Short mmCIF file of C-alpha atoms in Angstrom, two decimals:
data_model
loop_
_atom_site.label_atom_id
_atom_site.label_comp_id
_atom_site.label_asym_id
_atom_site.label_seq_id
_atom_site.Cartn_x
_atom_site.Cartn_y
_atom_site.Cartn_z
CA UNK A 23 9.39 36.44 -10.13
CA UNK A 24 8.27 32.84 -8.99
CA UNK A 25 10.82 30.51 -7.52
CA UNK A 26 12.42 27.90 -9.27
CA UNK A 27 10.74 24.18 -8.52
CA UNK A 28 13.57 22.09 -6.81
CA UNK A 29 12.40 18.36 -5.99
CA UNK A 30 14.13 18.23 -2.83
CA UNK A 31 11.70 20.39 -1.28
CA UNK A 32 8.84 17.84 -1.63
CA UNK A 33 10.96 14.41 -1.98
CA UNK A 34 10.04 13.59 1.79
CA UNK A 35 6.13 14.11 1.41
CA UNK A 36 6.00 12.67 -1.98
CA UNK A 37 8.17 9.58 -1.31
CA UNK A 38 8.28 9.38 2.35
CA UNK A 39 4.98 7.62 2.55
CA UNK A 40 5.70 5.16 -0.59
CA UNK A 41 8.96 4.53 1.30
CA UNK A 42 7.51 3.62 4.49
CA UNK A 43 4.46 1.43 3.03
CA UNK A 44 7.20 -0.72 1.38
CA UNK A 45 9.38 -1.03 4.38
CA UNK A 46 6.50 -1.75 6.62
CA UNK A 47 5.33 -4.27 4.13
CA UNK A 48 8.63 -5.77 3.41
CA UNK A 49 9.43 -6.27 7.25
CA UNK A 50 5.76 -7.61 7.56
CA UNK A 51 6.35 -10.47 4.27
CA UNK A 52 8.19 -12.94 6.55
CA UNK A 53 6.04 -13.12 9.76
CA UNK A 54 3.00 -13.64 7.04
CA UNK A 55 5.45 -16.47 5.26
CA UNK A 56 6.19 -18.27 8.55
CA UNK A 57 2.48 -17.79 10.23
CA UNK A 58 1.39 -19.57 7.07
CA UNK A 59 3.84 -22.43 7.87
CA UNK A 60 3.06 -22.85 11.50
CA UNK A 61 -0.65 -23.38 10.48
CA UNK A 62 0.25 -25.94 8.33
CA UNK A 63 0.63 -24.58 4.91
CA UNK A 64 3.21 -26.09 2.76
CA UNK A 65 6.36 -24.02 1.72
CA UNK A 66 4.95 -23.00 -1.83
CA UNK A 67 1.31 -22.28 -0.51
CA UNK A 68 3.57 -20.06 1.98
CA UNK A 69 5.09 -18.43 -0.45
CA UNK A 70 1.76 -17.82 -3.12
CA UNK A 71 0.06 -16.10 0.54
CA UNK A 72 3.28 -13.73 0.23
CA UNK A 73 3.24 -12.94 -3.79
CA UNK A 74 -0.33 -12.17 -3.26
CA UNK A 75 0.21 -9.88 -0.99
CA UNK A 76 2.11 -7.39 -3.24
CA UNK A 77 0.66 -8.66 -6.44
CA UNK A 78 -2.38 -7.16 -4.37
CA UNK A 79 -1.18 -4.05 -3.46
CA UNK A 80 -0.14 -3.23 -6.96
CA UNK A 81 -3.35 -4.03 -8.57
CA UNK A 82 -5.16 -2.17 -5.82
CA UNK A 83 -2.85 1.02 -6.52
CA UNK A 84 -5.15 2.14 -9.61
CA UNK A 85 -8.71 1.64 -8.29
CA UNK A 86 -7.26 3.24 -4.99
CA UNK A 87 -5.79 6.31 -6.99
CA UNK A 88 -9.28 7.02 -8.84
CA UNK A 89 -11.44 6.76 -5.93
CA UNK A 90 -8.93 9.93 -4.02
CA UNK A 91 -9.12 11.67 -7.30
CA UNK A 92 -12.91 11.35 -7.61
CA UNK A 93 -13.96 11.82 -3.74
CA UNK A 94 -10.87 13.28 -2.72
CA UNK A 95 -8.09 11.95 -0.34
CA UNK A 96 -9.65 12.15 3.11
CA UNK A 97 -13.13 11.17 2.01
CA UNK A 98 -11.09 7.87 0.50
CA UNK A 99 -9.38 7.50 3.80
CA UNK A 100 -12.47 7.69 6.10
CA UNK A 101 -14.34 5.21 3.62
CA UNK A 102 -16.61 2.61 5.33
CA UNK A 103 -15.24 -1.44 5.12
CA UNK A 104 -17.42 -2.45 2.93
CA UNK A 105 -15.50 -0.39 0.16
CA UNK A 106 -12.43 -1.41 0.84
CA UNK A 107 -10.72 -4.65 -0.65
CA UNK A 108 -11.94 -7.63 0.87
CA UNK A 109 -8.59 -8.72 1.89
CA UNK A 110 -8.41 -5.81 4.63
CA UNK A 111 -11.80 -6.46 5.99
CA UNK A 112 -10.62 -10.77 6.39
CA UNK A 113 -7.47 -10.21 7.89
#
């Protein structure tokens, strides 16, 4: 008889990694805000450099998902700079 499916034996590898991309990128938001500002951005230019950062990462989300499902998750991983968003390769 099979076992029953209880989500507590996969919460940590299915959200653990979600989790710790948001913290990471939450803790990382204000040193990006105030670098901005010490280069001589304005406060609202500051700010746009910050919403684009996650508006980025959600619209990224989708094209990123297809390309593991179609290639597979380490091939997607290992893939060269040129096919990733431009944004990584200018930072």
């Amino acid at each position: 008889m099979a076992e029953e499916f209880r989500l507590r034996s996969v919460a940590v590898a299915v959200y653990g990694p979600a989790a710790l991309f948001g913290l990471a990128e939450g803790a990382m938001l204000p040193v990006v805000a105030l670098s901005a500002i010490d280069r001589g951005a304005t406060t609202p230019v500051a700010a746009l450099i910050g919403a684009l950062l996650g508006i980025g990462s959600l619209v990224m989300n989708i094209p990123a998902g297809v390309l593991a499902t179609r290639v597979g998750e380490r091939k997607s991983s290992c893939s060269p700079p040129g096919c990733r968003p431009p944004g990584w390769c200018c930072a």
